[in-house]
Amino acid sequence: MQLLSERRRDGRHPAPAGCPADGAPIRLPLRQLRADLLGTQQALVKEHDGFARYQVLRRVFTLVASADANQQMFVLAPRNYRRGRHYDNLALVIGRGLICSEGADWERQRRLAQPAFDRALMARVVEITGALTTELLARWDQAGRRGEQVDLLDDMEELALRVIGMALFSRDMTTDRHTAADGTVTVTANCFTEARRYGAAVVFRRNISPVVLPLWIPGKVNRRFRRALAGVDRFVYEQIDQRLADGGGPDDILGELIRAYGDRAPALRRDLRDQVVTLFFAGFETTAVALAWTWLLLSQHPEAEARFHAELDSVLGGRAPTVEDVKSLRYTNQVIHESLRMYPPVYGMTRKAAADDLIGGHQIRRGDDLVIPIHALHHMAQYWAEPGAFCPERFTAGRLTQAQRSAYLPFSFGKRRCLGATFATVEMLTVLAVAGQRVRLRHDPGCPVVAVPAVTQRPAGGLRMRVEARS
Ligand code: HEM
């Protein structure tokens, strides 16, 4: 362990592990990170024992991967670890809602939003998700009869988009249409998916560029992004204004938020917009890709799949799940946890050190840009025996060690843990329970699946699978 007392006579600290002897950061070409970000991070974590400083173009990053470091950053001293540049850029898309806010502003927003994520919402999520999954099964049935494959990633994205649209606004955004400023009629879902697509490009450019150019600069990406975001805002403000006029409307998340804001709601339209847009973007692609990976893993592990089927048959016996069944489906919960370990949709996070600190014996300096490589943490041999093996039994109740609990970050950790963690788990569980009673999905082992770290970690080029009826 390197302690603060180990200062050299000249007052400087010895070079931290993870840097060459002169303390200079490891230089990494941008093209290497672009070609294999997850592999590069995993190699750095392995070679430098979970701590490395590296430089890309002119920016230096500190990679921190250990259970102790997570405890320090997210539980013991979270005020020392602020959001930083990536979140400022992300705020251009989702605004200063729960993900991109800090301090008192974040606390106020979380206090207002937390009550909406109660048991009543979870019961609604089971109901909505069950009904929409049954619709999807009817489509899969036809595809199965014609001998066609389905694109599972597309199907899970559409399903998750419909679920979040219903949970937030009580609207099916795939059929809902609204009129844009120039009079063209657009499917609402398309505005959101375009805003995600071009928003991701804008954020990525700004994250790596030494010069930050304003959004009004002409160019295809900026133009399309501005147009899609205008569509999103038009739709969201329309919803907010209608609800303000009728006391909040239905018991969906927007209704609950408006009631929680009370008399202040009309003056805080922008705040409400940022909250719901954040919830939409936080909750849709993440859950969809997590479901796609879970179906793939089940198809590749017949023993786990058989145990999953046996649990569905014994707990549900052919009926639709309710919120009361969520805890009883223990093995299905374990499958979800293990899938999120192997393929965490949010594969990494960044933080900016607001003060000097010492984590895991390594000196952190104020202003350091930290990278928390969640995917690499989930594959570290010191925490996970055979990290590459799919083993839902790891998550049997009471079996995780304290270190494993701190090294497992699919939903982050501490006070800022994902607000939608239960929502996402309940949604995934319902999709698996409803569809898993009727069908099994099969993937051609001759077509390797490559994970790409885009906005989330997703299968490159989609995920073609065959649907087979369970006899
Ligand atoms: C499998 C699905 C999901 C995964 C893997 C996931 C993961 C995460 C992670 C890692 C964070 C921390 C981000 C950071 O600090 O940079 C986060 C935050 C958040 N997530 Fe999720 N999420 C999922 C689903 C959802 C859903 C369904 C919702 C809402 C409906 C949601 C809402 C949020 C919110 C509001 C935050 C910010 C919390 C705060 O800072 O107070 N997420 N999520």
Coordinates of C-alpha atoms and ligand atoms in Angstrom, one line a residue:
M1 CA 0.0 0.0 0.0
Q2 CA 1.3 3.5 -0.8
L3 CA 0.5 5.8 2.1
L4 CA 0.6 9.6 2.1
S5 CA 3.5 9.3 4.7
E6 CA 5.6 7.6 2.0
R7 CA 6.5 11.0 0.5
R8 CA 9.9 11.2 -1.0
R9 CA 12.4 13.8 0.5
D10 CA 11.6 16.2 -2.3
G11 CA 8.0 16.1 -1.1
R12 CA 6.6 14.3 -4.2
H13 CA 4.9 11.0 -4.0
P14 CA 6.5 7.9 -5.5
A15 CA 5.1 7.1 -9.0
P16 CA 1.8 5.3 -8.5
A17 CA 1.5 1.8 -9.8
G18 CA 0.0 1.9 -13.2
C19 CA 2.4 4.5 -14.6
P20 CA 5.9 4.2 -16.0
A21 CA 8.7 5.0 -13.4
D22 CA 8.7 8.7 -14.3
G23 CA 5.0 9.0 -13.5
A24 CA 4.1 9.9 -17.0
P25 CA 0.8 8.4 -18.2
I26 CA 0.7 5.5 -20.6
R27 CA 0.0 6.9 -24.1
L28 CA -2.8 5.2 -25.9
P29 CA -3.7 5.9 -29.6
L30 CA -7.4 7.0 -30.0
R31 CA -7.7 4.4 -32.8
Q32 CA -6.8 1.6 -30.3
L33 CA -9.6 2.7 -27.9
R34 CA -12.0 3.1 -30.8
A35 CA -11.1 -0.4 -32.1
D36 CA -11.3 -2.2 -28.7
L37 CA -12.2 0.0 -25.7
L38 CA -13.4 -2.8 -23.5
G39 CA -10.4 -5.1 -24.3
T40 CA -8.0 -2.2 -23.7
Q41 CA -9.6 -1.3 -20.4
Q42 CA -9.5 -4.9 -19.3
A43 CA -5.9 -5.3 -20.2
L44 CA -4.9 -2.1 -18.3
V45 CA -6.8 -3.2 -15.2
K46 CA -5.1 -6.6 -15.3
E47 CA -1.6 -5.4 -16.0
H48 CA -1.7 -2.5 -13.6
D49 CA -3.7 -4.1 -10.8
G50 CA -6.8 -1.9 -11.2
F51 CA -5.1 1.5 -11.3
A52 CA -3.6 3.2 -14.4
R53 CA -3.1 6.7 -15.7
Y54 CA -3.3 6.9 -19.5
Q55 CA -3.3 9.7 -22.1
V56 CA -5.4 9.9 -25.2
L57 CA -4.7 12.9 -27.5
R58 CA -4.0 15.7 -25.0
R59 CA -6.2 14.4 -22.2
V60 CA -5.1 12.3 -19.2
F61 CA -7.4 9.8 -17.6
T62 CA -7.1 7.8 -14.4
L63 CA -8.6 4.3 -14.6
V64 CA -9.7 3.0 -11.2
A65 CA -11.1 -0.5 -10.8
S66 CA -11.4 -2.0 -7.3
A67 CA -14.0 -2.7 -4.7
D68 CA -12.3 -0.4 -2.2
A69 CA -12.2 2.4 -4.8
N70 CA -15.9 2.0 -5.4
Q71 CA -16.6 2.3 -1.7
Q72 CA -14.5 5.4 -1.4
M73 CA -15.9 7.2 -4.5
F74 CA -19.6 6.2 -4.2
V75 CA -20.2 5.7 -0.5
L76 CA -17.5 7.2 1.8
A77 CA -16.6 10.4 0.0
P78 CA -19.0 10.9 -2.9
R79 CA -18.7 14.7 -2.7
N80 CA -15.1 14.4 -3.8
Y81 CA -16.2 12.8 -7.1
R82 CA -18.2 15.0 -9.3
R83 CA -19.7 14.5 -12.7
G84 CA -17.4 16.4 -15.1
R85 CA -17.2 17.0 -18.8
H86 CA -19.1 14.0 -20.2
Y87 CA -22.2 14.9 -18.1
D88 CA -22.0 18.6 -19.3
N89 CA -22.1 17.3 -22.9
L90 CA -24.8 14.8 -22.1
A91 CA -26.9 17.6 -20.6
L92 CA -27.3 19.0 -24.1
V93 CA -29.5 16.1 -24.9
I94 CA -31.2 15.1 -21.6
G95 CA -30.9 18.4 -19.7
R96 CA -30.0 18.9 -16.0
G97 CA -32.3 16.1 -14.7
L98 CA -31.2 13.4 -12.2
I99 CA -28.2 12.1 -14.2
C100 CA -26.6 15.4 -15.0
S101 CA -27.3 17.4 -11.8
E102 CA -25.2 17.7 -8.6
G103 CA -25.4 18.7 -5.0
A104 CA -28.5 20.4 -3.6
D105 CA -30.2 20.5 -7.1
W106 CA -29.8 16.7 -7.4
E107 CA -31.0 16.1 -3.9
R108 CA -34.2 18.2 -4.5
Q109 CA -34.9 16.4 -7.8
R110 CA -34.3 12.9 -6.3
R111 CA -36.6 13.7 -3.4
L112 CA -39.4 14.7 -5.8
A113 CA -38.9 11.7 -8.2
Q114 CA -38.2 8.9 -5.8
P115 CA -41.9 8.5 -4.5
A116 CA -43.1 7.8 -8.1
F117 CA -41.0 4.6 -8.2
D118 CA -43.1 2.8 -5.6
R119 CA -44.8 -0.6 -5.5
A120 CA -47.8 0.8 -7.4
L121 CA -45.6 1.7 -10.3
M122 CA -43.9 -1.7 -10.3
A123 CA -47.4 -3.4 -10.5
R124 CA -48.1 -1.2 -13.5
V125 CA -44.8 -2.1 -15.1
V126 CA -45.7 -5.8 -14.7
E127 CA -49.1 -5.2 -16.2
I128 CA -47.9 -3.0 -19.2
T129 CA -44.9 -5.2 -19.9
G130 CA -47.0 -8.4 -19.8
A131 CA -49.5 -7.1 -22.2
L132 CA -46.9 -5.7 -24.7
T133 CA -44.9 -9.0 -24.5
T134 CA -48.0 -11.0 -25.4
E135 CA -48.5 -8.8 -28.5
L136 CA -44.9 -9.4 -29.4
L137 CA -45.4 -13.2 -29.0
A138 CA -48.2 -13.1 -31.6
R139 CA -45.7 -11.5 -34.1
W140 CA -43.0 -14.0 -33.2
D141 CA -45.5 -16.8 -33.7
Q142 CA -46.1 -15.7 -37.3
A143 CA -42.3 -15.3 -37.9
G144 CA -41.8 -18.9 -36.5
R145 CA -44.5 -20.3 -38.8
R146 CA -42.8 -18.7 -41.8
G147 CA -39.4 -20.1 -40.6
E148 CA -38.1 -16.5 -40.3
Q149 CA -35.6 -15.2 -37.8
V150 CA -36.3 -12.1 -35.7
D151 CA -33.9 -9.3 -34.8
L152 CA -34.1 -9.7 -31.1
L153 CA -32.3 -6.4 -30.4
D154 CA -34.8 -4.5 -32.5
D155 CA -37.7 -6.3 -30.9
M156 CA -36.4 -5.6 -27.3
E157 CA -35.8 -2.0 -28.2
E158 CA -39.3 -1.5 -29.5
L159 CA -40.8 -3.3 -26.5
A160 CA -38.7 -1.3 -24.0
L161 CA -39.6 1.9 -25.8
R162 CA -43.3 1.1 -25.6
V163 CA -43.0 0.2 -21.9
I164 CA -41.2 3.4 -20.9
G165 CA -43.7 5.5 -23.0
M166 CA -46.6 3.9 -21.3
A167 CA -45.0 4.2 -17.8
L168 CA -44.1 7.9 -18.3
F169 CA -46.9 9.3 -20.4
S170 CA -49.5 6.5 -20.7
R171 CA -48.9 6.7 -24.5
D172 CA -47.8 4.2 -27.0
M173 CA -45.0 6.2 -28.7
T174 CA -44.7 3.8 -31.6
T175 CA -48.2 4.7 -32.9
D176 CA -48.5 8.2 -31.4
R177 CA -48.0 11.0 -34.0
H178 CA -47.4 14.7 -33.6
T179 CA -46.9 17.7 -35.9
A180 CA -43.5 19.3 -36.1
A181 CA -42.8 23.0 -36.3
D182 CA -42.6 22.9 -40.1
G183 CA -46.0 21.0 -40.3
T184 CA -44.6 17.5 -41.0
V185 CA -46.3 14.7 -39.1
T186 CA -43.8 12.4 -37.3
V187 CA -44.1 9.2 -35.3
T188 CA -43.2 10.3 -31.7
A189 CA -40.8 7.3 -31.2
N190 CA -38.8 8.4 -34.2
C191 CA -38.0 11.8 -32.7
F192 CA -36.7 10.1 -29.6
T193 CA -34.6 7.5 -31.4
E194 CA -33.2 10.1 -33.8
A195 CA -32.3 12.4 -30.8
R196 CA -30.5 9.4 -29.2
R197 CA -28.6 8.7 -32.4
Y198 CA -27.5 12.2 -33.3
G199 CA -27.2 13.2 -29.6
A200 CA -24.7 10.3 -29.0
A201 CA -22.6 11.6 -32.0
V202 CA -22.7 15.2 -30.6
V203 CA -21.7 14.0 -27.1
F204 CA -18.9 11.7 -28.4
R205 CA -17.4 14.5 -30.5
R206 CA -17.5 17.0 -27.6
N207 CA -16.0 14.4 -25.2
I208 CA -12.9 13.9 -27.3
S209 CA -12.5 17.3 -29.0
P210 CA -10.0 19.8 -27.6
V211 CA -12.2 22.6 -29.0
V212 CA -15.9 22.7 -28.2
L213 CA -17.9 24.2 -31.0
P214 CA -21.5 25.5 -30.5
L215 CA -24.4 23.5 -31.8
W216 CA -25.6 26.1 -34.2
I217 CA -22.5 25.5 -36.4
P218 CA -23.9 24.0 -39.7
G219 CA -23.3 20.3 -40.5
K220 CA -25.5 17.2 -40.9
V221 CA -25.1 15.8 -37.3
N222 CA -25.8 19.2 -35.6
R223 CA -28.8 19.9 -37.9
R224 CA -30.4 16.5 -37.4
F225 CA -29.8 16.6 -33.7
R226 CA -31.4 20.0 -33.3
R227 CA -34.4 18.9 -35.4
A228 CA -34.9 15.7 -33.4
L229 CA -34.5 17.4 -30.1
A230 CA -37.0 20.1 -31.1
G231 CA -39.5 17.2 -31.8
V232 CA -38.8 15.6 -28.4
D233 CA -39.3 19.0 -26.6
R234 CA -42.5 19.7 -28.5
F235 CA -44.0 16.4 -27.6
V236 CA -42.8 16.5 -23.9
Y237 CA -44.0 20.1 -23.3
E238 CA -47.4 19.2 -24.9
Q239 CA -47.7 16.4 -22.4
I240 CA -46.7 18.6 -19.5
D241 CA -49.1 21.4 -20.4
Q242 CA -52.0 19.1 -20.9
R243 CA -51.3 17.5 -17.5
L244 CA -50.9 20.9 -15.8
A245 CA -54.3 21.8 -17.1
D246 CA -56.0 18.7 -15.5
G247 CA -54.2 18.3 -12.1
G248 CA -51.6 15.8 -13.3
G249 CA -53.8 13.3 -15.1
P250 CA -53.3 9.5 -14.9
D251 CA -51.2 7.7 -12.3
D252 CA -48.2 7.4 -14.5
I253 CA -44.7 8.8 -13.7
L254 CA -45.4 12.2 -15.3
G255 CA -48.7 12.5 -13.3
E256 CA -46.9 11.6 -10.1
L257 CA -44.1 14.1 -10.7
I258 CA -46.6 16.9 -11.4
R259 CA -48.4 16.1 -8.2
A260 CA -45.1 16.0 -6.3
Y261 CA -44.1 19.4 -7.7
G262 CA -47.5 20.8 -6.6
D263 CA -48.0 24.5 -6.9
R264 CA -44.5 25.0 -8.2
A265 CA -45.1 22.7 -11.2
P266 CA -46.2 25.5 -13.7
A267 CA -43.0 27.5 -12.9
L268 CA -40.8 24.5 -13.2
R269 CA -41.8 23.2 -16.7
R270 CA -38.2 23.0 -17.8
D271 CA -37.3 21.0 -14.7
L272 CA -40.1 18.6 -15.4
R273 CA -39.0 18.3 -19.0
D274 CA -35.5 17.4 -17.9
Q275 CA -36.8 14.8 -15.5
V276 CA -38.9 13.0 -17.9
V277 CA -36.5 13.2 -20.9
T278 CA -33.7 11.8 -18.5
L279 CA -36.0 9.0 -17.4
F280 CA -36.8 8.1 -21.0
F281 CA -33.2 8.0 -22.2
A282 CA -31.9 6.3 -19.0
G283 CA -34.5 3.6 -19.1
F284 CA -35.1 2.5 -22.6
E285 CA -32.0 1.4 -24.4
T286 CA -30.3 0.1 -21.2
T287 CA -33.2 -2.3 -20.4
A288 CA -33.5 -3.4 -24.1
V289 CA -29.9 -4.4 -24.5
A290 CA -29.9 -6.1 -21.1
L291 CA -32.8 -8.2 -22.3
A292 CA -31.1 -9.1 -25.6
W293 CA -28.0 -10.3 -23.8
T294 CA -30.0 -12.3 -21.4
W295 CA -31.9 -14.2 -24.2
L296 CA -28.6 -14.9 -25.9
L297 CA -27.0 -16.2 -22.7
L298 CA -30.0 -18.5 -22.0
S299 CA -29.9 -19.9 -25.5
Q300 CA -26.2 -20.6 -25.1
H301 CA -26.6 -22.4 -21.7
P302 CA -29.1 -25.2 -22.0
E303 CA -28.8 -26.2 -18.3
A304 CA -29.5 -22.7 -17.1
E305 CA -32.3 -22.4 -19.6
A306 CA -33.9 -25.7 -18.4
R307 CA -33.7 -24.5 -14.7
F308 CA -35.3 -21.1 -15.8
H309 CA -38.1 -23.0 -17.6
A310 CA -38.7 -25.3 -14.6
E311 CA -39.0 -22.3 -12.3
L312 CA -41.5 -20.6 -14.6
D313 CA -43.6 -23.7 -14.8
S314 CA -43.6 -24.4 -11.1
V315 CA -44.2 -20.7 -9.9
L316 CA -46.5 -19.6 -12.6
G317 CA -47.9 -22.8 -14.2
G318 CA -48.9 -21.0 -17.4
R319 CA -50.5 -17.9 -15.9
A320 CA -49.3 -14.3 -16.4
P321 CA -46.9 -13.0 -13.6
T322 CA -48.0 -10.3 -11.2
V323 CA -45.9 -8.1 -9.0
E324 CA -46.3 -10.6 -6.1
D325 CA -44.3 -13.2 -8.2
V326 CA -41.3 -11.0 -8.6
K327 CA -39.5 -12.2 -5.5
S328 CA -40.6 -15.9 -6.0
L329 CA -38.8 -16.1 -9.4
R330 CA -35.5 -16.4 -7.7
Y331 CA -33.5 -18.2 -10.3
T332 CA -34.8 -15.8 -13.0
N333 CA -33.6 -12.9 -10.9
Q334 CA -30.2 -14.6 -10.6
V335 CA -30.0 -15.0 -14.4
I336 CA -30.7 -11.3 -14.8
H337 CA -28.0 -10.4 -12.2
E338 CA -25.4 -12.6 -14.0
S339 CA -26.3 -11.3 -17.4
L340 CA -25.8 -7.7 -16.1
R341 CA -22.4 -8.8 -14.7
M342 CA -21.3 -10.3 -18.0
Y343 CA -22.7 -7.6 -20.3
P344 CA -23.3 -4.5 -18.2
P345 CA -25.2 -2.1 -20.6
V346 CA -23.6 0.9 -18.9
Y347 CA -20.0 -0.4 -19.3
G348 CA -18.2 2.5 -17.7
M349 CA -18.7 5.8 -15.9
T350 CA -16.5 8.9 -15.5
R351 CA -16.0 11.3 -12.5
K352 CA -14.0 14.4 -11.9
A353 CA -12.0 14.6 -8.6
A354 CA -13.1 17.7 -6.7
A355 CA -10.3 17.3 -4.0
D356 CA -7.1 15.4 -3.4
D357 CA -7.7 11.9 -2.1
L358 CA -6.1 8.5 -1.6
I359 CA -7.9 5.5 -2.9
G360 CA -6.5 1.9 -2.6
G361 CA -3.1 3.5 -1.8
H362 CA -3.1 5.6 -4.9
Q363 CA -2.9 9.4 -5.0
I364 CA -5.8 11.1 -6.6
R365 CA -5.3 14.8 -7.4
R366 CA -8.0 17.4 -7.6
G367 CA -9.1 17.8 -11.2
D368 CA -8.2 14.2 -12.2
D369 CA -10.6 12.7 -14.8
L370 CA -11.5 9.3 -13.5
V371 CA -12.8 6.3 -15.5
I372 CA -14.6 3.5 -13.7
P373 CA -14.6 0.6 -16.1
I374 CA -17.6 -1.3 -15.0
H375 CA -17.2 -4.1 -17.7
A376 CA -13.6 -4.7 -16.6
L377 CA -14.6 -4.7 -12.9
H378 CA -17.2 -7.4 -13.6
H379 CA -14.4 -9.5 -15.2
M380 CA -11.7 -9.2 -12.6
A381 CA -10.4 -12.6 -11.5
Q382 CA -9.8 -11.4 -7.9
Y383 CA -13.6 -10.9 -7.5
W384 CA -15.1 -13.4 -9.8
A385 CA -14.0 -17.1 -10.2
E386 CA -14.0 -17.9 -13.9
P387 CA -15.2 -14.4 -14.9
G388 CA -15.9 -15.5 -18.5
A389 CA -18.3 -18.2 -17.4
F390 CA -22.1 -17.7 -17.2
C391 CA -23.0 -18.8 -13.7
P392 CA -26.3 -17.5 -12.2
E393 CA -25.6 -19.5 -9.1
R394 CA -23.1 -16.8 -8.0
F395 CA -26.1 -14.7 -7.1
T396 CA -27.7 -17.3 -4.9
A397 CA -29.0 -15.3 -1.8
G398 CA -26.3 -14.7 0.8
R399 CA -23.5 -16.0 -1.4
L400 CA -21.9 -12.7 -2.6
T401 CA -19.0 -11.5 -0.5
Q402 CA -18.7 -7.8 0.6
A403 CA -16.0 -7.3 -2.0
Q404 CA -18.1 -8.7 -4.8
R405 CA -21.0 -6.5 -3.8
S406 CA -18.8 -3.4 -4.0
A407 CA -17.3 -4.6 -7.3
Y408 CA -20.7 -5.2 -9.0
L409 CA -21.9 -1.9 -10.5
P410 CA -24.5 -2.5 -13.2
F411 CA -26.7 0.1 -11.6
S412 CA -23.8 2.1 -9.9
F413 CA -23.6 2.4 -6.2
G414 CA -24.4 4.5 -3.1
K415 CA -26.8 7.4 -3.0
R416 CA -26.8 7.9 -6.7
R417 CA -27.6 4.3 -7.5
C418 CA -29.9 4.0 -10.6
L419 CA -33.4 5.2 -9.7
G420 CA -34.8 2.7 -12.2
A421 CA -33.0 -0.4 -11.0
T422 CA -36.1 -2.1 -9.7
F423 CA -38.2 -0.8 -12.6
A424 CA -35.6 -2.4 -15.1
T425 CA -35.4 -5.7 -13.1
V426 CA -39.2 -6.0 -12.9
E427 CA -39.6 -5.2 -16.6
M428 CA -36.9 -7.8 -17.6
L429 CA -38.4 -10.4 -15.3
T430 CA -41.8 -9.9 -16.8
V431 CA -40.6 -10.2 -20.4
L432 CA -38.6 -13.3 -19.5
A433 CA -41.5 -14.9 -17.6
V434 CA -44.2 -14.2 -20.2
A435 CA -42.2 -15.1 -23.3
G436 CA -40.1 -17.9 -21.5
Q437 CA -43.3 -19.8 -20.8
R438 CA -44.2 -20.0 -24.5
V439 CA -41.0 -19.9 -26.5
R440 CA -37.2 -20.5 -26.5
L441 CA -34.9 -18.4 -28.7
R442 CA -32.0 -20.0 -30.7
H443 CA -28.9 -18.3 -32.1
D444 CA -26.8 -19.8 -34.8
P445 CA -23.5 -20.6 -33.1
G446 CA -21.7 -20.1 -36.4
C447 CA -22.4 -16.4 -36.3
P448 CA -20.2 -14.9 -33.5
V449 CA -21.7 -12.0 -31.5
V450 CA -19.4 -9.1 -30.9
A451 CA -20.2 -6.6 -28.1
V452 CA -19.7 -3.0 -29.1
P453 CA -19.5 -0.2 -26.5
A454 CA -21.7 2.5 -28.1
V455 CA -24.0 4.5 -25.8
T456 CA -24.6 1.2 -24.2
Q457 CA -22.8 -2.2 -24.6
R458 CA -24.8 -3.8 -27.5
P459 CA -24.4 -6.7 -30.0
A460 CA -22.8 -5.3 -33.1
G461 CA -25.2 -5.4 -36.1
G462 CA -28.2 -6.6 -34.1
L463 CA -29.0 -10.1 -32.9
R464 CA -30.7 -12.5 -35.3
M465 CA -32.5 -15.4 -33.5
R466 CA -34.9 -18.1 -34.3
V467 CA -38.1 -18.5 -32.2
E468 CA -39.2 -22.0 -31.3
A469 CA -42.4 -22.8 -29.5
R470 CA -41.9 -24.6 -26.2
S471 CA -43.7 -27.9 -26.4
Ligands
HEM1 C1 -30.9 -2.5 -17.2 C2 -31.3 -1.3 -17.2 C3 -30.5 -0.1 -16.6 C4 -29.2 0.0 -16.3 C5 -28.1 -1.0 -16.6 C6 -29.0 1.3 -15.6 C7 -27.7 1.7 -15.2 C8 -27.6 2.9 -14.5 C9 -26.3 3.4 -14.1 C10 -25.0 2.7 -14.2 C11 -26.5 4.6 -13.5 C12 -25.5 5.6 -12.9 C13 -25.0 6.6 -14.0 C14 -24.0 7.5 -13.5 O1 -23.8 7.8 -12.4 O2 -23.3 8.0 -14.5 C15 -27.9 4.9 -13.6 C16 -28.5 6.1 -13.2 C17 -29.8 6.4 -13.4 N1 -30.8 5.6 -14.0 FE1 -30.5 3.7 -14.6 N2 -30.2 1.9 -15.6 C18 -31.1 1.1 -16.1 C19 -32.5 1.3 -16.2 C20 -33.1 2.5 -15.8 C21 -34.5 2.8 -15.9 C22 -35.6 1.8 -16.4 C23 -34.7 4.0 -15.4 C24 -36.0 4.8 -15.3 C25 -37.2 4.5 -15.7 C26 -33.4 4.6 -15.0 C27 -33.2 5.8 -14.4 C28 -32.0 6.2 -13.9 C29 -31.8 7.5 -13.3 C30 -32.9 8.6 -13.1 C31 -30.4 7.6 -12.9 C32 -29.8 8.7 -12.2 C33 -29.8 8.5 -10.7 C34 -29.2 9.6 -9.8 O3 -28.1 10.0 -10.1 O4 -30.0 10.0 -8.9 N3 -32.5 3.6 -15.2 N4 -28.5 3.9 -14.3

